Short mmCIF file of N, CA and C in Angstrom, two decimals:
data_model
loop_
_atom_site.label_atom_id
_atom_site.label_comp_id
_atom_site.label_asym_id
_atom_site.label_seq_id
_atom_site.Cartn_x
_atom_site.Cartn_y
_atom_site.Cartn_z
N UNK A 1 224.57 176.53 234.84
CA UNK A 1 224.16 176.10 235.28
C UNK A 1 223.26 176.57 236.18
N UNK A 2 221.77 176.21 236.20
CA UNK A 2 220.81 177.21 236.98
C UNK A 2 221.40 176.83 238.62
N UNK A 3 221.89 175.96 238.77
CA UNK A 3 222.25 175.59 240.73
C UNK A 3 223.79 176.49 240.97
N UNK A 4 224.39 176.75 239.89
CA UNK A 4 225.66 177.34 239.68
C UNK A 4 225.07 178.69 239.97
N UNK A 5 224.18 179.77 239.52
CA UNK A 5 223.36 180.57 239.50
C UNK A 5 222.32 180.50 240.62
N UNK A 6 222.02 180.14 241.13
CA UNK A 6 221.72 179.98 242.20
C UNK A 6 222.70 180.18 243.34
N UNK A 7 223.22 179.42 243.25
CA UNK A 7 224.62 179.15 244.28
C UNK A 7 224.72 180.79 244.24
N UNK A 8 225.82 181.05 242.91
CA UNK A 8 226.51 182.87 243.15
C UNK A 8 225.26 183.61 244.03
N UNK A 9 224.00 183.82 242.77
CA UNK A 9 223.03 184.36 243.60
C UNK A 9 222.97 184.55 245.58
N UNK A 10 223.31 183.99 246.08
CA UNK A 10 223.41 182.96 247.34
C UNK A 10 224.02 183.87 247.47
N UNK A 11 225.02 183.60 247.62
CA UNK A 11 226.79 184.33 248.41
C UNK A 11 226.23 185.37 247.88
N UNK A 12 226.07 186.04 246.99
CA UNK A 12 225.99 187.23 246.81
C UNK A 12 225.01 188.41 247.93
N UNK A 13 223.70 187.41 247.86
CA UNK A 13 222.91 187.64 249.02
C UNK A 13 223.89 188.20 250.37
N UNK A 14 224.16 186.68 250.68
CA UNK A 14 224.51 186.70 252.27
C UNK A 14 225.83 187.36 252.54
N UNK A 15 226.32 187.90 251.87
CA UNK A 15 227.88 188.84 251.87
C UNK A 15 227.54 190.62 251.76
N UNK A 16 226.15 190.70 251.42
CA UNK A 16 226.62 192.15 251.14
C UNK A 16 225.81 193.15 251.41
N UNK A 17 226.09 193.44 252.25
CA UNK A 17 225.19 194.23 254.18
C UNK A 17 224.81 195.52 253.78
N UNK A 18 225.22 195.41 252.14
CA UNK A 18 224.85 196.91 251.67
C UNK A 18 223.77 197.28 251.08
N UNK A 19 223.48 195.47 250.72
CA UNK A 19 222.06 195.86 250.04
C UNK A 19 221.05 195.56 251.10
N UNK A 20 221.04 195.11 252.25
CA UNK A 20 220.30 194.53 253.38
C UNK A 20 220.07 196.05 253.96
N UNK A 21 220.51 196.96 254.42
CA UNK A 21 220.92 198.06 254.56
C UNK A 21 219.73 199.05 254.24
N UNK A 22 219.53 199.32 253.00
CA UNK A 22 218.55 200.03 252.44
C UNK A 22 216.84 200.24 252.64
N UNK A 23 216.60 199.27 253.58
CA UNK A 23 215.41 199.38 253.37
C UNK A 23 215.24 198.58 255.30
N UNK A 24 214.53 199.30 256.06
CA UNK A 24 214.03 199.02 257.23
C UNK A 24 213.11 197.64 257.42
N UNK A 25 212.52 196.58 256.95
CA UNK A 25 212.58 195.66 256.63
C UNK A 25 213.85 194.75 256.62
N UNK A 26 214.10 195.27 255.77
CA UNK A 26 215.31 194.38 255.12
C UNK A 26 216.91 194.59 256.22
N UNK A 27 216.56 195.42 257.01
CA UNK A 27 216.89 195.83 257.50
C UNK A 27 217.13 194.99 259.31
N UNK A 28 215.73 194.08 259.41
CA UNK A 28 215.32 193.22 260.70
C UNK A 28 216.42 192.35 259.83
N UNK A 29 216.08 192.26 258.90
CA UNK A 29 216.73 190.44 258.38
C UNK A 29 218.26 190.48 257.79
N UNK A 30 218.92 191.34 258.30
CA UNK A 30 220.11 191.67 258.13
C UNK A 30 220.53 190.53 259.15
N UNK A 31 221.86 189.73 259.07
CA UNK A 31 222.27 188.35 259.81
C UNK A 31 222.87 189.18 260.88
N UNK A 32 223.26 188.32 261.04
CA UNK A 32 224.40 189.14 262.84
C UNK A 32 226.34 188.14 262.65
N UNK A 33 226.48 187.65 261.78
CA UNK A 33 227.87 186.43 261.59
C UNK A 33 226.97 186.48 259.76
N UNK A 34 228.33 186.09 258.97
CA UNK A 34 228.15 184.47 258.09
C UNK A 34 229.15 184.00 258.07
N UNK A 35 229.36 182.64 257.22
CA UNK A 35 230.27 182.17 257.14
C UNK A 35 230.60 181.53 255.97
N UNK A 36 231.81 181.16 255.81
CA UNK A 36 232.03 180.34 255.17
C UNK A 36 233.16 178.94 255.33
N UNK A 37 232.45 177.96 254.32
CA UNK A 37 232.87 176.49 255.20
C UNK A 37 233.65 175.10 254.29
N UNK A 38 234.76 175.18 254.49
CA UNK A 38 235.47 173.68 253.66
C UNK A 38 235.07 172.59 254.29
N UNK A 39 234.69 171.92 253.69
CA UNK A 39 233.72 170.53 254.15
C UNK A 39 232.87 170.57 254.97
N UNK A 40 232.83 169.50 256.42
CA UNK A 40 232.10 169.66 257.47
C UNK A 40 230.12 168.74 257.06
N UNK A 41 230.53 168.19 255.85
CA UNK A 41 228.73 167.59 255.84
C UNK A 41 228.10 168.09 254.63
N UNK A 42 228.54 168.65 254.43
CA UNK A 42 227.12 170.28 253.83
C UNK A 42 228.30 171.01 252.63
N UNK A 43 228.73 169.89 251.84
CA UNK A 43 229.56 170.19 250.56
C UNK A 43 231.11 170.48 250.92
N UNK A 44 231.63 170.55 249.61
CA UNK A 44 233.05 170.75 249.11
C UNK A 44 232.90 172.32 250.19
N UNK A 45 232.24 173.22 249.27
CA UNK A 45 232.67 174.71 249.94
C UNK A 45 230.80 175.38 250.17
N UNK A 46 230.40 175.91 251.76
CA UNK A 46 229.58 176.29 251.80
C UNK A 46 229.54 177.87 252.12
N UNK A 47 228.18 178.11 252.50
CA UNK A 47 227.72 179.99 252.28
C UNK A 47 227.03 179.46 253.59
N UNK A 48 227.10 180.59 254.25
CA UNK A 48 225.74 180.54 255.77
C UNK A 48 225.88 181.92 256.13
N UNK A 49 224.26 182.10 256.63
CA UNK A 49 223.85 183.12 257.61
C UNK A 49 223.74 182.77 258.79
N UNK A 50 223.56 183.49 259.94
CA UNK A 50 222.98 183.63 260.94
C UNK A 50 222.39 184.25 261.62
N UNK A 51 221.68 183.94 263.08
CA UNK A 51 220.91 185.14 263.85
C UNK A 51 221.03 184.43 265.12
N UNK A 52 221.95 185.42 266.32
CA UNK A 52 222.63 184.90 267.49
C UNK A 52 220.97 185.12 268.24
N UNK A 53 221.26 184.56 269.65
CA UNK A 53 220.21 184.71 270.44
C UNK A 53 220.64 184.45 272.12
N UNK A 54 220.06 185.33 273.31
CA UNK A 54 220.67 184.96 274.43
C UNK A 54 222.17 185.42 274.62
N UNK A 55 221.96 186.18 274.16
CA UNK A 55 223.45 186.84 274.54
C UNK A 55 225.10 186.18 273.86
N UNK A 56 224.23 186.04 272.67
CA UNK A 56 225.37 185.06 271.63
C UNK A 56 225.83 183.48 272.28
N UNK A 57 224.37 182.88 273.51
CA UNK A 57 224.72 182.01 273.46
C UNK A 57 224.59 180.63 272.21
N UNK A 58 223.32 181.68 271.95
CA UNK A 58 223.08 180.16 270.71
C UNK A 58 222.83 181.06 269.28
N UNK A 59 223.00 180.20 268.21
CA UNK A 59 222.90 180.59 267.14
C UNK A 59 222.08 180.01 266.27
N UNK A 60 221.34 179.93 264.86
CA UNK A 60 220.19 179.68 264.30
C UNK A 60 220.93 180.31 262.92
N UNK A 61 221.66 179.46 262.06
CA UNK A 61 221.98 179.46 261.16
C UNK A 61 221.53 178.87 259.61
N UNK A 62 221.88 179.48 258.35
CA UNK A 62 220.72 179.23 257.55
C UNK A 62 222.43 178.79 256.77
N UNK A 63 222.50 177.73 255.95
CA UNK A 63 223.53 177.46 254.99
C UNK A 63 223.63 176.89 253.66
N UNK A 64 224.14 176.93 252.65
CA UNK A 64 223.87 176.09 251.54
C UNK A 64 224.98 176.07 250.38
N UNK A 65 225.54 175.05 250.52
CA UNK A 65 226.53 173.67 250.01
C UNK A 65 226.76 173.45 248.58
N UNK A 66 227.61 172.90 248.09
CA UNK A 66 227.87 172.59 246.84
C UNK A 66 229.16 171.78 246.67
N UNK A 67 228.53 170.69 246.04
CA UNK A 67 229.54 169.83 245.52
C UNK A 67 229.94 169.71 243.85
N UNK A 68 231.19 170.04 243.47
CA UNK A 68 231.23 170.31 242.35
C UNK A 68 230.82 168.83 241.18
N UNK A 69 231.11 168.75 239.98
CA UNK A 69 230.55 167.39 239.06
C UNK A 69 232.17 166.87 239.54
N UNK A 70 233.87 167.18 238.99
CA UNK A 70 234.57 166.27 239.56
C UNK A 70 234.89 165.93 240.33
N UNK A 71 234.23 166.00 241.87
CA UNK A 71 234.54 165.45 243.12
C UNK A 71 233.54 164.34 243.58
N UNK A 72 233.10 164.21 242.22
CA UNK A 72 231.92 162.67 242.71
C UNK A 72 230.70 163.14 242.43
N UNK A 73 230.23 164.24 241.88
CA UNK A 73 229.07 164.83 241.30
C UNK A 73 228.40 165.83 241.46
N UNK A 74 227.81 167.04 240.57
CA UNK A 74 227.46 167.63 241.31
C UNK A 74 226.53 167.70 242.12
N UNK A 75 226.12 168.17 243.43
CA UNK A 75 225.05 168.39 244.15
C UNK A 75 225.27 169.70 245.19
N UNK A 76 223.56 170.01 245.10
CA UNK A 76 224.00 171.19 246.14
C UNK A 76 223.07 170.45 247.44
N UNK A 77 223.79 170.95 248.82
CA UNK A 77 223.09 171.18 249.79
C UNK A 77 222.54 172.11 250.89
N UNK A 78 221.28 171.39 251.27
CA UNK A 78 220.76 172.92 252.05
C UNK A 78 220.96 172.47 253.80
N UNK A 79 221.09 173.27 254.90
CA UNK A 79 221.29 172.89 256.37
C UNK A 79 220.49 174.05 257.14
N UNK A 80 219.53 173.62 258.09
CA UNK A 80 219.77 174.58 259.49
C UNK A 80 220.47 174.18 260.46
N UNK A 81 221.29 175.10 260.85
CA UNK A 81 222.23 174.59 262.13
C UNK A 81 221.70 175.75 263.07
N UNK A 82 221.54 174.85 264.44
CA UNK A 82 221.70 175.13 265.82
C UNK A 82 222.55 175.10 267.16
N UNK A 83 223.42 175.91 267.01
CA UNK A 83 224.51 176.07 267.92
C UNK A 83 224.30 176.74 269.14
N UNK A 84 225.50 175.60 270.35
CA UNK A 84 225.13 176.32 271.17
C UNK A 84 225.98 176.47 272.06
N UNK A 85 226.70 177.64 272.63
CA UNK A 85 228.00 178.27 272.86
C UNK A 85 228.41 178.04 274.53
N UNK A 86 228.20 177.09 275.34
CA UNK A 86 228.14 176.93 276.54
C UNK A 86 229.62 178.03 277.06
N UNK A 87 230.49 177.82 276.94
CA UNK A 87 231.85 177.84 277.12
C UNK A 87 232.61 179.22 276.59
N UNK A 88 232.99 180.54 277.46
CA UNK A 88 233.78 181.32 276.96
C UNK A 88 235.41 181.20 277.92
N UNK A 89 236.85 181.39 276.89
CA UNK A 89 237.72 181.47 277.58
C UNK A 89 237.86 183.03 276.96
N UNK A 90 238.52 184.20 277.99
CA UNK A 90 238.80 185.22 277.44
C UNK A 90 240.40 185.28 277.94
N UNK A 91 241.23 185.37 276.54
CA UNK A 91 242.59 185.42 276.53
C UNK A 91 242.85 187.24 276.86
N UNK A 92 242.08 187.47 276.22
CA UNK A 92 242.75 189.10 276.10
C UNK A 92 241.49 190.02 275.78
N UNK A 93 241.71 191.23 275.41
CA UNK A 93 240.38 192.02 275.10
C UNK A 93 240.23 192.10 273.71
N UNK A 94 240.79 191.51 272.55
CA UNK A 94 240.81 190.86 270.99
C UNK A 94 240.63 189.95 271.22
N UNK A 95 241.04 188.41 272.19
CA UNK A 95 240.25 187.05 271.61
C UNK A 95 240.00 186.54 272.73
N UNK A 96 239.28 185.83 271.99
CA UNK A 96 238.16 184.53 272.88
C UNK A 96 238.24 183.10 272.61
N UNK A 97 237.77 182.04 273.17
CA UNK A 97 237.89 180.65 272.78
C UNK A 97 236.60 180.23 273.00
N UNK A 98 235.78 180.11 272.12
CA UNK A 98 234.62 178.91 272.58
C UNK A 98 235.35 177.90 272.42
N UNK A 99 235.26 176.50 273.45
CA UNK A 99 236.11 175.08 273.25
C UNK A 99 235.33 174.16 272.94
N UNK A 100 234.14 174.35 272.92
CA UNK A 100 232.90 173.25 272.94
C UNK A 100 231.58 173.74 272.50
N UNK A 101 231.49 173.20 271.42
CA UNK A 101 230.06 174.18 270.91
C UNK A 101 229.45 172.90 270.72
N UNK A 102 228.65 172.48 271.13
CA UNK A 102 227.26 171.66 270.55
C UNK A 102 226.24 171.88 269.45
N UNK A 103 226.46 171.09 268.69
CA UNK A 103 226.06 172.06 267.41
C UNK A 103 224.92 170.72 266.75
N UNK A 104 223.51 170.87 266.14
CA UNK A 104 222.63 169.92 265.47
C UNK A 104 221.81 170.69 264.25
N UNK A 105 221.57 170.00 263.12
CA UNK A 105 221.34 170.51 262.36
C UNK A 105 221.05 168.97 261.30
N UNK A 106 219.79 169.59 260.59
CA UNK A 106 219.01 168.17 259.38
C UNK A 106 219.79 169.74 258.15
N UNK A 107 219.90 168.13 257.47
CA UNK A 107 220.87 168.95 256.10
C UNK A 107 219.46 168.03 254.44
N UNK A 108 219.47 168.80 253.58
CA UNK A 108 218.88 168.15 252.58
C UNK A 108 219.44 168.46 251.16
N UNK A 109 219.79 167.32 250.66
CA UNK A 109 220.43 167.05 249.49
C UNK A 109 219.76 167.57 248.27
N UNK A 110 220.06 167.91 247.30
CA UNK A 110 219.54 168.01 245.97
C UNK A 110 220.25 166.60 244.73
N UNK A 111 219.92 166.62 244.10
CA UNK A 111 220.60 165.65 242.64
C UNK A 111 219.78 164.57 242.94
N UNK A 112 220.09 163.85 241.46
CA UNK A 112 219.00 162.90 240.69
C UNK A 112 218.86 161.98 241.86
N UNK A 113 220.57 161.85 242.50
CA UNK A 113 219.89 160.06 242.60
C UNK A 113 219.80 160.37 244.80
N UNK A 114 218.75 161.69 244.58
CA UNK A 114 218.42 161.23 245.93
C UNK A 114 217.25 161.88 246.45
N UNK A 115 216.59 161.11 247.09
CA UNK A 115 215.23 161.50 247.15
C UNK A 115 214.69 161.73 249.51
N UNK A 116 213.48 162.39 248.68
CA UNK A 116 213.16 162.23 250.59
C UNK A 116 212.49 161.15 250.86
N UNK A 117 211.89 160.16 249.69
CA UNK A 117 211.52 158.86 250.44
C UNK A 117 211.89 157.60 248.73
N UNK A 118 212.38 156.95 249.24
CA UNK A 118 211.93 155.42 248.69
C UNK A 118 211.07 155.10 247.30
N UNK A 119 211.12 155.08 246.04
CA UNK A 119 210.16 154.90 245.24
C UNK A 119 209.48 153.86 246.03
N UNK A 120 208.46 153.51 245.88
CA UNK A 120 207.07 152.16 246.39
C UNK A 120 206.95 151.03 245.36
N UNK A 121 207.23 151.46 244.20
CA UNK A 121 207.46 150.25 243.05
C UNK A 121 208.41 149.51 242.93
N UNK A 122 209.95 150.27 243.00
CA UNK A 122 210.91 149.80 243.22
C UNK A 122 211.00 148.90 244.55
N UNK A 123 211.08 149.55 245.31
CA UNK A 123 211.03 148.54 246.77
C UNK A 123 209.64 148.62 247.78
N UNK A 124 209.79 147.67 248.32
CA UNK A 124 208.89 146.99 249.24
C UNK A 124 208.84 147.70 250.55
N UNK A 125 208.08 148.27 251.03
CA UNK A 125 207.56 149.30 252.49
C UNK A 125 208.55 148.51 253.04
N UNK A 126 209.74 149.92 253.93
CA UNK A 126 210.04 149.72 254.92
C UNK A 126 211.33 148.78 254.67
N UNK A 127 211.57 148.38 253.14
CA UNK A 127 212.73 148.10 252.75
C UNK A 127 214.57 149.24 253.23
N UNK A 128 214.49 150.46 252.97
CA UNK A 128 214.80 151.12 253.44
C UNK A 128 213.97 152.18 253.79
N UNK A 129 214.85 151.86 255.71
CA UNK A 129 213.84 153.19 256.64
C UNK A 129 214.42 154.56 256.42
N UNK A 130 215.33 155.13 255.86
CA UNK A 130 215.95 156.45 255.43
C UNK A 130 215.65 156.59 254.01
N UNK A 131 215.62 158.31 254.48
CA UNK A 131 215.49 158.65 253.25
C UNK A 131 217.12 159.39 252.50
N UNK A 132 217.31 159.44 251.31
CA UNK A 132 218.85 159.03 250.83
C UNK A 132 218.95 160.87 250.39
N UNK A 133 218.21 161.72 250.93
CA UNK A 133 218.28 163.43 250.56
C UNK A 133 218.15 163.67 251.85
N UNK A 134 217.49 163.52 253.25
CA UNK A 134 217.54 164.22 254.59
C UNK A 134 218.58 163.03 255.34
N UNK A 135 219.29 163.85 256.12
CA UNK A 135 219.83 163.58 257.27
C UNK A 135 219.81 164.57 258.22
N UNK A 136 219.82 163.97 259.60
CA UNK A 136 220.39 164.80 260.83
C UNK A 136 221.49 164.27 261.21
N UNK A 137 222.22 165.45 261.72
CA UNK A 137 224.09 165.84 261.86
C UNK A 137 224.12 165.70 263.79
N UNK A 138 224.56 165.79 263.97
CA UNK A 138 224.45 165.73 265.44
C UNK A 138 226.52 166.01 265.47
N UNK A 139 227.09 167.21 266.13
CA UNK A 139 228.52 167.19 266.49
C UNK A 139 229.03 168.22 267.11
N UNK A 140 230.24 168.75 267.30
CA UNK A 140 231.15 170.10 268.29
C UNK A 140 231.34 170.46 267.80
N UNK A 141 231.49 171.64 267.58
CA UNK A 141 233.23 172.57 266.73
C UNK A 141 233.40 173.39 268.25
N UNK A 142 235.04 173.97 267.89
CA UNK A 142 236.03 174.78 268.49
C UNK A 142 236.03 176.51 267.64
N UNK A 143 235.83 177.01 268.76
CA UNK A 143 236.21 178.25 267.57
C UNK A 143 236.93 179.48 268.83
N UNK A 144 238.13 180.30 267.57
CA UNK A 144 238.63 181.31 268.20
C UNK A 144 238.43 182.73 267.54
N UNK A 145 238.12 183.51 268.71
CA UNK A 145 237.37 185.17 267.88
C UNK A 145 238.03 186.32 268.35
N UNK A 146 238.48 186.87 266.75
CA UNK A 146 238.84 188.21 267.24
C UNK A 146 238.29 189.51 266.77
N UNK A 147 238.77 190.01 267.75
CA UNK A 147 237.65 191.16 267.80
C UNK A 147 238.10 192.45 267.00
N UNK A 148 237.23 193.36 266.23
CA UNK A 148 238.09 194.25 265.60
C UNK A 148 237.61 195.65 266.25
N UNK A 149 238.09 196.31 265.64
CA UNK A 149 237.96 198.03 265.94
C UNK A 149 235.80 198.01 265.62
N UNK A 150 235.70 198.61 267.63
CA UNK A 150 234.47 198.67 267.73
C UNK A 150 233.79 199.84 266.85
N UNK A 151 234.66 200.20 265.36
CA UNK A 151 233.51 201.67 265.00
C UNK A 151 233.30 201.18 263.92
N UNK A 152 233.92 199.69 263.40
CA UNK A 152 233.87 199.26 262.39
C UNK A 152 232.72 198.47 261.66
N UNK A 153 232.01 198.07 261.26
CA UNK A 153 230.65 197.21 260.68
C UNK A 153 231.13 195.88 260.84
N UNK A 154 232.68 195.13 260.73
CA UNK A 154 232.65 193.86 261.23
C UNK A 154 233.10 194.11 262.53
N UNK A 155 232.11 193.01 263.47
CA UNK A 155 232.89 193.29 264.66
C UNK A 155 233.88 192.48 265.10
N UNK A 156 233.43 191.07 264.74
CA UNK A 156 234.84 190.15 265.31
C UNK A 156 234.82 189.09 263.29
N UNK A 157 235.66 188.67 263.59
CA UNK A 157 236.07 187.49 262.40
C UNK A 157 237.04 186.16 263.65
N UNK A 158 236.32 184.73 262.87
CA UNK A 158 236.31 183.66 263.81
C UNK A 158 236.84 182.98 262.49
N UNK A 159 237.88 181.92 263.11
CA UNK A 159 237.82 180.55 262.54
C UNK A 159 237.26 179.86 263.46
N UNK A 160 236.90 178.37 262.83
CA UNK A 160 236.22 177.21 263.76
C UNK A 160 236.70 175.78 262.73
N UNK A 161 236.57 174.63 263.64
CA UNK A 161 236.53 173.97 263.38
C UNK A 161 235.35 172.78 264.20
N UNK A 162 234.84 172.31 263.39
CA UNK A 162 233.65 171.11 263.35
C UNK A 162 233.52 170.06 263.37
N UNK A 163 233.22 169.23 263.79
CA UNK A 163 233.31 167.39 264.01
C UNK A 163 231.23 167.23 264.20
N UNK A 164 231.55 166.21 263.06
CA UNK A 164 229.70 165.86 263.28
C UNK A 164 229.41 164.64 262.31
N UNK A 165 228.23 163.62 263.06
CA UNK A 165 227.81 162.50 262.62
C UNK A 165 227.00 162.79 262.24
N UNK A 166 226.36 161.64 260.98
CA UNK A 166 224.91 161.92 261.16
C UNK A 166 223.68 160.10 261.40
N UNK A 167 222.67 160.72 261.67
CA UNK A 167 221.81 159.11 261.70
C UNK A 167 222.09 158.25 260.80
N UNK A 168 222.26 157.76 260.16
CA UNK A 168 222.26 157.00 259.03
C UNK A 168 224.26 156.51 259.11
N UNK A 169 224.92 157.32 259.22
CA UNK A 169 226.36 156.94 259.95
C UNK A 169 226.90 156.15 261.36
N UNK A 170 225.87 156.69 261.98
CA UNK A 170 225.65 156.15 263.52
C UNK A 170 225.14 154.75 263.50
N UNK A 171 223.66 154.97 262.79
CA UNK A 171 223.03 153.46 262.93
C UNK A 171 224.70 152.64 262.25
N UNK A 172 225.23 152.76 260.68
CA UNK A 172 225.59 151.96 260.89
C UNK A 172 226.85 152.11 261.54
N UNK A 173 227.38 152.60 262.26
CA UNK A 173 228.51 152.47 262.83
C UNK A 173 227.93 151.23 263.83
N UNK A 174 226.57 151.65 264.76
CA UNK A 174 225.99 151.00 265.82
C UNK A 174 226.08 149.39 265.15
N UNK A 175 225.99 148.86 264.09
CA UNK A 175 225.38 148.03 263.49
C UNK A 175 226.86 146.74 263.26
N UNK A 176 227.92 147.65 262.90
CA UNK A 176 229.08 147.05 262.54
C UNK A 176 230.49 147.60 263.46
N UNK A 177 229.68 148.12 265.17
CA UNK A 177 231.08 148.33 265.61
C UNK A 177 232.29 147.63 266.14
N UNK A 178 231.67 146.55 265.92
CA UNK A 178 233.13 145.32 265.80
C UNK A 178 234.32 145.59 265.00
N UNK A 179 234.13 145.88 263.91
CA UNK A 179 234.48 146.06 262.56
C UNK A 179 234.90 147.55 262.21
N UNK A 180 234.36 148.31 262.38
CA UNK A 180 234.18 150.14 262.05
C UNK A 180 234.64 150.90 263.60
N UNK A 181 236.31 151.44 263.05
CA UNK A 181 236.39 152.01 264.30
C UNK A 181 235.43 153.01 264.29
N UNK A 182 235.07 153.84 265.94
CA UNK A 182 234.51 154.88 266.10
C UNK A 182 234.07 156.30 265.38
N UNK A 183 235.52 156.74 265.57
CA UNK A 183 236.39 157.95 265.22
C UNK A 183 236.10 158.04 263.02
N UNK A 184 235.67 157.02 262.70
CA UNK A 184 235.80 156.91 261.44
C UNK A 184 234.15 157.98 260.71
N UNK A 185 232.99 157.53 261.49
CA UNK A 185 232.10 158.60 261.50
C UNK A 185 231.72 160.04 261.30
N UNK A 186 232.69 160.34 262.14
CA UNK A 186 233.08 161.74 261.70
C UNK A 186 233.42 162.20 260.69
N UNK A 187 232.60 163.31 259.97
CA UNK A 187 233.30 164.16 259.37
C UNK A 187 234.42 165.51 260.09
N UNK A 188 235.06 166.51 259.13
CA UNK A 188 235.61 167.80 259.85
C UNK A 188 235.44 168.67 258.41
N UNK A 189 234.96 169.56 259.21
CA UNK A 189 234.94 170.91 258.62
C UNK A 189 235.54 171.78 259.03
N UNK A 190 236.15 172.80 258.42
CA UNK A 190 236.69 174.41 259.26
C UNK A 190 236.50 175.22 258.76
N UNK A 191 236.25 176.58 258.58
CA UNK A 191 235.45 177.68 258.25
C UNK A 191 235.79 178.77 258.92
N UNK A 192 235.40 180.44 258.39
CA UNK A 192 235.37 181.79 258.84
C UNK A 192 234.30 182.50 258.70
N UNK A 193 233.77 182.93 260.09
CA UNK A 193 232.52 183.30 260.44
C UNK A 193 233.42 185.33 260.72
N UNK A 194 232.15 185.89 259.95
CA UNK A 194 232.22 187.37 260.18
C UNK A 194 230.82 187.76 260.77
N UNK A 195 231.76 188.49 261.68
CA UNK A 195 230.28 188.64 262.64
C UNK A 195 229.93 190.38 262.60
N UNK A 196 228.52 190.98 262.50
CA UNK A 196 228.37 192.43 261.90
C UNK A 196 227.77 192.56 263.59
#
């Protein structure tokens, strides 16, 4: 299937540092990190690549996620995350913890039942004020980072957990807050990051 082929190609591209190192222009496009995530609002499984700014205090990353047909319908999800790491706890020379990392990201879902706008012939204008495909997420995560040998191409590896909610969940909770617990609007994801 075309979607699976595109997903496989992007995974290969994101993880192949040899491919990016062939030309100087491509060298500049080489990401500072790649990550693989389970759940967390951007698919059953997702992969991404990111760039660091301001001495690794902030990161901008691009993700593609996939939900298989067997888990409720085949979906492909794209997301662009902006993450801020305000605090660092150094355990020793090998380990540091980023205990609270705020994150904000839009996601766009491809699929037969998802559109940027609801079709006007079917619904009067303003009947649905949200997009079925586009979501804006707000959340936070924690990360533990282990540094590697300085001479290695991989500088560090980390494990992280991230909880987030989106605009539609937050509005739904606000309108039904007497019957819906606040924690139910959050989705949790787990992942691993590889730093170059």
